[in-house]
Tab-separated table of C-alpha atoms in Angstrom:
chain	number	residue	atom	x	y	z
A	1	PHE	CA	0.000	0.000	0.000
A	2	THR	CA	2.858	2.385	0.775
A	3	ALA	CA	4.521	1.647	-2.559
A	4	TYR	CA	1.231	2.211	-4.403
A	5	THR	CA	0.505	5.461	-2.530
A	6	VAL	CA	3.946	6.902	-3.306
A	7	GLU	CA	3.764	5.802	-6.950
A	8	TYR	CA	0.255	7.207	-7.337
A	9	THR	CA	1.303	10.541	-5.823
A	10	LEU	CA	4.362	10.786	-8.070
A	11	SER	CA	2.185	9.963	-11.086
A	12	PHE	CA	0.121	13.119	-10.625
A	13	GLU	CA	2.763	15.077	-12.487
A	14	ASN	CA	1.893	12.908	-15.491
A	15	LEU	CA	-1.571	14.522	-15.652
A	16	LEU	CA	-0.095	17.944	-16.137
A	17	VAL	CA	2.519	16.713	-18.618
A	18	PHE	CA	-0.101	14.847	-20.691
A	19	ALA	CA	-2.151	18.035	-20.856
A	20	ILE	CA	0.904	20.078	-21.932
A	21	ILE	CA	1.872	17.551	-24.628
A	22	PHE	CA	-1.641	17.271	-26.046
A	23	SER	CA	-2.061	21.033	-26.001
A	24	TYR	CA	1.344	21.656	-27.632
A	25	PHE	CA	0.559	19.269	-30.502
A	26	SER	CA	-3.130	20.322	-30.690
A	27	VAL	CA	-4.315	16.727	-30.362
A	28	PRO	CA	-8.103	16.529	-30.684
A	29	ALA	CA	-9.752	15.206	-27.501
A	30	GLU	CA	-11.156	12.150	-29.273
A	31	TYR	CA	-7.633	10.885	-30.113
A	32	GLN	CA	-6.096	11.432	-26.682
A	33	ASN	CA	-7.480	8.306	-24.974
A	34	LYS	CA	-6.165	5.945	-27.646
A	35	THR	CA	-2.747	7.601	-27.519
A	36	LEU	CA	-2.627	7.282	-23.731
A	37	TYR	CA	-3.768	3.656	-23.957
A	38	VAL	CA	-0.912	2.733	-26.309
A	39	GLY	CA	1.478	4.738	-24.132
A	40	ILE	CA	0.366	2.817	-21.038
A	41	ILE	CA	1.012	-0.544	-22.702
A	42	SER	CA	4.577	0.393	-23.554
A	43	ALA	CA	5.064	1.980	-20.108
A	44	ILE	CA	4.068	-1.335	-18.527
A	45	LEU	CA	6.851	-3.088	-20.434
A	46	MET	CA	9.449	-0.368	-19.828
A	47	ARG	CA	8.770	-0.094	-16.107
A	48	ALA	CA	9.270	-3.847	-15.679
A	49	SER	CA	12.743	-3.634	-17.194
A	50	PHE	CA	13.614	-0.528	-15.123
A	51	ILE	CA	12.509	-2.161	-11.872
A	52	LEU	CA	14.355	-5.390	-12.674
A	53	ALA	CA	17.519	-3.444	-13.497
A	54	GLY	CA	17.234	-1.394	-10.303
A	55	LEU	CA	16.733	-4.489	-8.155
A	56	LYS	CA	19.649	-6.260	-9.827
A	57	LEU	CA	21.910	-3.259	-9.222
A	58	LEU	CA	20.822	-3.233	-5.596
A	59	GLN	CA	21.642	-6.942	-5.216
A	60	LEU	CA	25.068	-6.525	-6.792
A	61	PHE	CA	26.034	-3.241	-5.143
A	62	GLN	CA	24.389	-2.375	-1.824
A	63	PHE	CA	25.639	1.247	-2.005
A	64	VAL	CA	23.253	1.817	-4.956
A	65	VAL	CA	20.516	2.473	-2.386
A	66	VAL	CA	22.443	5.633	-1.404
A	67	VAL	CA	22.674	6.640	-5.085
A	68	PHE	CA	18.920	6.103	-5.486
A	69	GLY	CA	18.322	8.217	-2.386
A	70	LEU	CA	20.497	11.023	-3.715
A	71	ILE	CA	18.627	10.930	-7.036
A	72	LEU	CA	15.327	11.347	-5.192
A	73	ILE	CA	16.618	14.181	-2.991
A	74	TYR	CA	18.111	15.988	-6.004
A	75	SER	CA	14.875	15.563	-7.998
A	76	GLY	CA	12.869	16.867	-5.054
A	77	TYR	CA	15.192	19.848	-4.695
A	78	ARG	CA	14.868	20.701	-8.402
A	79	LEU	CA	11.080	20.529	-8.211
A	80	ALA	CA	10.893	22.605	-5.022
A	81	SER	CA	13.264	25.275	-6.307
A	82	GLY	CA	11.660	25.427	-9.731
A	83	LYS	CA	14.996	24.665	-11.393
A	84	GLY	CA	13.623	21.703	-13.333
A	85	GLU	CA	13.638	21.973	-17.096
A	86	LYS	CA	10.537	23.402	-18.682
A	87	LEU	CA	8.792	20.906	-20.907
A	88	ASP	CA	9.176	21.752	-24.586
A	89	PRO	CA	7.916	18.747	-26.561
A	90	GLY	CA	9.234	20.185	-29.816
A	91	ARG	CA	12.841	19.959	-28.575
A	92	ASN	CA	12.656	16.211	-27.949
A	93	PRO	CA	15.697	14.702	-29.746
A	94	LEU	CA	13.870	11.486	-30.652
A	95	VAL	CA	11.115	13.501	-32.329
A	96	ARG	CA	13.693	15.414	-34.369
A	97	ILE	CA	15.325	12.172	-35.531
A	98	VAL	CA	12.002	10.567	-36.498
A	99	LYS	CA	10.934	13.685	-38.391
A	100	ARG	CA	14.181	13.577	-40.350
A	101	ILE	CA	14.227	9.901	-41.311
A	102	MET	CA	10.585	8.775	-41.441
A	103	PRO	CA	7.835	9.844	-43.829
A	104	LEU	CA	5.183	11.738	-41.860
A	105	THR	CA	1.734	13.026	-42.669
A	106	ASP	CA	1.155	16.754	-42.254
A	107	ASP	CA	-1.783	16.272	-39.922
A	108	TYR	CA	-3.708	13.683	-37.914
A	109	VAL	CA	-5.451	10.933	-39.854
A	110	GLY	CA	-8.200	10.032	-37.443
A	111	SER	CA	-6.761	8.136	-34.506
A	112	LYS	CA	-4.383	6.176	-36.737
A	113	PHE	CA	-0.659	5.920	-36.110
A	114	ILE	CA	0.092	4.776	-39.668
A	115	ALA	CA	-1.832	5.974	-42.703
A	116	LYS	CA	-1.867	4.882	-46.322
A	117	THR	CA	-1.380	7.805	-48.684
A	118	ASP	CA	-0.955	8.050	-52.435
A	119	LYS	CA	2.817	7.958	-51.820
A	120	GLY	CA	2.710	4.835	-49.644
A	121	PHE	CA	2.507	4.357	-45.903
A	122	LYS	CA	3.384	7.252	-43.602
A	123	LEU	CA	3.476	7.759	-39.871
A	124	THR	CA	0.893	10.228	-38.619
A	125	GLN	CA	1.480	13.113	-36.241
A	126	LEU	CA	0.008	10.922	-33.482
A	127	VAL	CA	3.218	8.863	-33.557
A	128	ILE	CA	5.179	12.002	-32.704
A	129	VAL	CA	2.865	12.665	-29.752
A	130	LEU	CA	3.281	9.059	-28.600
A	131	LEU	CA	7.080	9.329	-28.809
A	132	VAL	CA	7.045	12.443	-26.645
A	133	ILE	CA	4.794	10.728	-24.084
A	134	GLU	CA	7.074	7.670	-24.025
A	135	THR	CA	10.316	9.600	-23.622
A	136	THR	CA	8.686	11.663	-20.882
A	137	ASP	CA	7.668	8.428	-19.137
A	138	ILE	CA	11.302	7.312	-19.167
A	139	VAL	CA	12.236	10.537	-17.389
A	140	PHE	CA	9.489	9.937	-14.802
A	141	ALA	CA	10.797	6.407	-14.246
A	142	PHE	CA	14.089	7.847	-12.963
A	143	ASP	CA	12.178	9.283	-9.986
A	144	SER	CA	9.557	6.597	-9.662
A	145	VAL	CA	11.668	3.427	-9.737
A	146	PRO	CA	14.175	4.453	-7.023
A	147	ALA	CA	11.239	5.564	-4.848
A	148	VAL	CA	9.464	2.218	-5.067
A	149	ILE	CA	12.676	0.217	-4.639
A	150	ALA	CA	13.385	2.211	-1.468
A	151	ILE	CA	10.056	0.956	-0.116
A	152	THR	CA	10.199	-2.667	-1.241
A	153	GLU	CA	12.730	-4.933	-2.905
A	154	ASN	CA	9.998	-7.379	-3.917
A	155	PHE	CA	9.626	-7.182	-7.721
A	156	PHE	CA	5.946	-8.145	-7.729
A	157	LEU	CA	4.999	-5.451	-5.199
A	158	ALA	CA	7.164	-2.788	-6.842
A	159	TYR	CA	5.880	-3.579	-10.326
A	160	THR	CA	2.183	-3.912	-9.523
A	161	SER	CA	2.137	-0.737	-7.420
A	162	ASN	CA	3.841	1.104	-10.276
A	163	ILE	CA	1.466	-0.192	-12.936
A	164	ASN	CA	-1.671	0.340	-10.847
A	165	ALA	CA	-0.603	3.921	-10.210
A	166	ILE	CA	-0.045	4.514	-13.930
A	167	LEU	CA	-3.432	2.990	-14.801
A	168	GLY	CA	-5.149	5.048	-12.104
A	169	ILE	CA	-3.663	8.293	-13.349
A	170	ARG	CA	-4.573	7.462	-16.938
A	171	SER	CA	-8.212	6.959	-15.939
A	172	LEU	CA	-8.136	10.197	-13.924
A	173	TYR	CA	-6.922	12.079	-16.991
A	174	SER	CA	-10.125	11.289	-18.831
A	175	LEU	CA	-12.159	12.681	-15.912
A	176	PHE	CA	-10.396	16.025	-15.665
A	177	SER	CA	-10.704	18.773	-18.180
A	178	VAL	CA	-7.406	20.554	-18.786
A	179	LYS	CA	-9.120	23.811	-17.807
A	180	MET	CA	-10.337	22.334	-14.497
A	181	PHE	CA	-6.924	20.991	-13.490
A	182	LYS	CA	-4.989	23.603	-11.517
A	183	ALA	CA	-1.530	22.447	-10.531
A	184	ARG	CA	-0.177	25.467	-8.738
A	185	TYR	CA	1.341	23.533	-5.841
A	186	LEU	CA	1.910	20.239	-7.627
A	187	GLY	CA	5.683	20.688	-7.955
A	188	LYS	CA	6.101	21.551	-4.276
A	189	GLY	CA	3.954	18.612	-3.142
A	190	LEU	CA	5.837	16.152	-5.352
A	191	ALA	CA	9.124	17.555	-4.068
A	192	VAL	CA	8.083	16.723	-0.497
A	193	VAL	CA	7.123	13.173	-1.503
A	194	LEU	CA	10.402	12.642	-3.378
A	195	ILE	CA	12.587	13.939	-0.554
Protein backbone atom coordinates (compact mmCIF):
# COMPACT_ATOMS: atom_id res chain seq x y z
CA PHE A 1 0.00 0.00 0.00
CA THR A 2 2.86 2.38 0.78
CA ALA A 3 4.52 1.65 -2.56
CA TYR A 4 1.23 2.21 -4.40
CA THR A 5 0.50 5.46 -2.53
CA VAL A 6 3.95 6.90 -3.31
CA GLU A 7 3.76 5.80 -6.95
CA TYR A 8 0.25 7.21 -7.34
CA THR A 9 1.30 10.54 -5.82
CA LEU A 10 4.36 10.79 -8.07
CA SER A 11 2.18 9.96 -11.09
CA PHE A 12 0.12 13.12 -10.63
CA GLU A 13 2.76 15.08 -12.49
CA ASN A 14 1.89 12.91 -15.49
CA LEU A 15 -1.57 14.52 -15.65
CA LEU A 16 -0.09 17.94 -16.14
CA VAL A 17 2.52 16.71 -18.62
CA PHE A 18 -0.10 14.85 -20.69
CA ALA A 19 -2.15 18.04 -20.86
CA ILE A 20 0.90 20.08 -21.93
CA ILE A 21 1.87 17.55 -24.63
CA PHE A 22 -1.64 17.27 -26.05
CA SER A 23 -2.06 21.03 -26.00
CA TYR A 24 1.34 21.66 -27.63
CA PHE A 25 0.56 19.27 -30.50
CA SER A 26 -3.13 20.32 -30.69
CA VAL A 27 -4.32 16.73 -30.36
CA PRO A 28 -8.10 16.53 -30.68
CA ALA A 29 -9.75 15.21 -27.50
CA GLU A 30 -11.16 12.15 -29.27
CA TYR A 31 -7.63 10.89 -30.11
CA GLN A 32 -6.10 11.43 -26.68
CA ASN A 33 -7.48 8.31 -24.97
CA LYS A 34 -6.16 5.95 -27.65
CA THR A 35 -2.75 7.60 -27.52
CA LEU A 36 -2.63 7.28 -23.73
CA TYR A 37 -3.77 3.66 -23.96
CA VAL A 38 -0.91 2.73 -26.31
CA GLY A 39 1.48 4.74 -24.13
CA ILE A 40 0.37 2.82 -21.04
CA ILE A 41 1.01 -0.54 -22.70
CA SER A 42 4.58 0.39 -23.55
CA ALA A 43 5.06 1.98 -20.11
CA ILE A 44 4.07 -1.34 -18.53
CA LEU A 45 6.85 -3.09 -20.43
CA MET A 46 9.45 -0.37 -19.83
CA ARG A 47 8.77 -0.09 -16.11
CA ALA A 48 9.27 -3.85 -15.68
CA SER A 49 12.74 -3.63 -17.19
CA PHE A 50 13.61 -0.53 -15.12
CA ILE A 51 12.51 -2.16 -11.87
CA LEU A 52 14.35 -5.39 -12.67
CA ALA A 53 17.52 -3.44 -13.50
CA GLY A 54 17.23 -1.39 -10.30
CA LEU A 55 16.73 -4.49 -8.16
CA LYS A 56 19.65 -6.26 -9.83
CA LEU A 57 21.91 -3.26 -9.22
CA LEU A 58 20.82 -3.23 -5.60
CA GLN A 59 21.64 -6.94 -5.22
CA LEU A 60 25.07 -6.52 -6.79
CA PHE A 61 26.03 -3.24 -5.14
CA GLN A 62 24.39 -2.37 -1.82
CA PHE A 63 25.64 1.25 -2.00
CA VAL A 64 23.25 1.82 -4.96
CA VAL A 65 20.52 2.47 -2.39
CA VAL A 66 22.44 5.63 -1.40
CA VAL A 67 22.67 6.64 -5.08
CA PHE A 68 18.92 6.10 -5.49
CA GLY A 69 18.32 8.22 -2.39
CA LEU A 70 20.50 11.02 -3.71
CA ILE A 71 18.63 10.93 -7.04
CA LEU A 72 15.33 11.35 -5.19
CA ILE A 73 16.62 14.18 -2.99
CA TYR A 74 18.11 15.99 -6.00
CA SER A 75 14.87 15.56 -8.00
CA GLY A 76 12.87 16.87 -5.05
CA TYR A 77 15.19 19.85 -4.69
CA ARG A 78 14.87 20.70 -8.40
CA LEU A 79 11.08 20.53 -8.21
CA ALA A 80 10.89 22.60 -5.02
CA SER A 81 13.26 25.27 -6.31
CA GLY A 82 11.66 25.43 -9.73
CA LYS A 83 15.00 24.66 -11.39
CA GLY A 84 13.62 21.70 -13.33
CA GLU A 85 13.64 21.97 -17.10
CA LYS A 86 10.54 23.40 -18.68
CA LEU A 87 8.79 20.91 -20.91
CA ASP A 88 9.18 21.75 -24.59
CA PRO A 89 7.92 18.75 -26.56
CA GLY A 90 9.23 20.18 -29.82
CA ARG A 91 12.84 19.96 -28.57
CA ASN A 92 12.66 16.21 -27.95
CA PRO A 93 15.70 14.70 -29.75
CA LEU A 94 13.87 11.49 -30.65
CA VAL A 95 11.12 13.50 -32.33
CA ARG A 96 13.69 15.41 -34.37
CA ILE A 97 15.33 12.17 -35.53
CA VAL A 98 12.00 10.57 -36.50
CA LYS A 99 10.93 13.69 -38.39
CA ARG A 100 14.18 13.58 -40.35
CA ILE A 101 14.23 9.90 -41.31
CA MET A 102 10.58 8.77 -41.44
CA PRO A 103 7.84 9.84 -43.83
CA LEU A 104 5.18 11.74 -41.86
CA THR A 105 1.73 13.03 -42.67
CA ASP A 106 1.16 16.75 -42.25
CA ASP A 107 -1.78 16.27 -39.92
CA TYR A 108 -3.71 13.68 -37.91
CA VAL A 109 -5.45 10.93 -39.85
CA GLY A 110 -8.20 10.03 -37.44
CA SER A 111 -6.76 8.14 -34.51
CA LYS A 112 -4.38 6.18 -36.74
CA PHE A 113 -0.66 5.92 -36.11
CA ILE A 114 0.09 4.78 -39.67
CA ALA A 115 -1.83 5.97 -42.70
CA LYS A 116 -1.87 4.88 -46.32
CA THR A 117 -1.38 7.81 -48.68
CA ASP A 118 -0.96 8.05 -52.44
CA LYS A 119 2.82 7.96 -51.82
CA GLY A 120 2.71 4.84 -49.64
CA PHE A 121 2.51 4.36 -45.90
CA LYS A 122 3.38 7.25 -43.60
CA LEU A 123 3.48 7.76 -39.87
CA THR A 124 0.89 10.23 -38.62
CA GLN A 125 1.48 13.11 -36.24
CA LEU A 126 0.01 10.92 -33.48
CA VAL A 127 3.22 8.86 -33.56
CA ILE A 128 5.18 12.00 -32.70
CA VAL A 129 2.87 12.66 -29.75
CA LEU A 130 3.28 9.06 -28.60
CA LEU A 131 7.08 9.33 -28.81
CA VAL A 132 7.05 12.44 -26.64
CA ILE A 133 4.79 10.73 -24.08
CA GLU A 134 7.07 7.67 -24.02
CA THR A 135 10.32 9.60 -23.62
CA THR A 136 8.69 11.66 -20.88
CA ASP A 137 7.67 8.43 -19.14
CA ILE A 138 11.30 7.31 -19.17
CA VAL A 139 12.24 10.54 -17.39
CA PHE A 140 9.49 9.94 -14.80
CA ALA A 141 10.80 6.41 -14.25
CA PHE A 142 14.09 7.85 -12.96
CA ASP A 143 12.18 9.28 -9.99
CA SER A 144 9.56 6.60 -9.66
CA VAL A 145 11.67 3.43 -9.74
CA PRO A 146 14.17 4.45 -7.02
CA ALA A 147 11.24 5.56 -4.85
CA VAL A 148 9.46 2.22 -5.07
CA ILE A 149 12.68 0.22 -4.64
CA ALA A 150 13.39 2.21 -1.47
CA ILE A 151 10.06 0.96 -0.12
CA THR A 152 10.20 -2.67 -1.24
CA GLU A 153 12.73 -4.93 -2.91
CA ASN A 154 10.00 -7.38 -3.92
CA PHE A 155 9.63 -7.18 -7.72
CA PHE A 156 5.95 -8.15 -7.73
CA LEU A 157 5.00 -5.45 -5.20
CA ALA A 158 7.16 -2.79 -6.84
CA TYR A 159 5.88 -3.58 -10.33
CA THR A 160 2.18 -3.91 -9.52
CA SER A 161 2.14 -0.74 -7.42
CA ASN A 162 3.84 1.10 -10.28
CA ILE A 163 1.47 -0.19 -12.94
CA ASN A 164 -1.67 0.34 -10.85
CA ALA A 165 -0.60 3.92 -10.21
CA ILE A 166 -0.04 4.51 -13.93
CA LEU A 167 -3.43 2.99 -14.80
CA GLY A 168 -5.15 5.05 -12.10
CA ILE A 169 -3.66 8.29 -13.35
CA ARG A 170 -4.57 7.46 -16.94
CA SER A 171 -8.21 6.96 -15.94
CA LEU A 172 -8.14 10.20 -13.92
CA TYR A 173 -6.92 12.08 -16.99
CA SER A 174 -10.12 11.29 -18.83
CA LEU A 175 -12.16 12.68 -15.91
CA PHE A 176 -10.40 16.02 -15.66
CA SER A 177 -10.70 18.77 -18.18
CA VAL A 178 -7.41 20.55 -18.79
CA LYS A 179 -9.12 23.81 -17.81
CA MET A 180 -10.34 22.33 -14.50
CA PHE A 181 -6.92 20.99 -13.49
CA LYS A 182 -4.99 23.60 -11.52
CA ALA A 183 -1.53 22.45 -10.53
CA ARG A 184 -0.18 25.47 -8.74
CA TYR A 185 1.34 23.53 -5.84
CA LEU A 186 1.91 20.24 -7.63
CA GLY A 187 5.68 20.69 -7.96
CA LYS A 188 6.10 21.55 -4.28
CA GLY A 189 3.95 18.61 -3.14
CA LEU A 190 5.84 16.15 -5.35
CA ALA A 191 9.12 17.55 -4.07
CA VAL A 192 8.08 16.72 -0.50
CA VAL A 193 7.12 13.17 -1.50
CA LEU A 194 10.40 12.64 -3.38
CA ILE A 195 12.59 13.94 -0.55
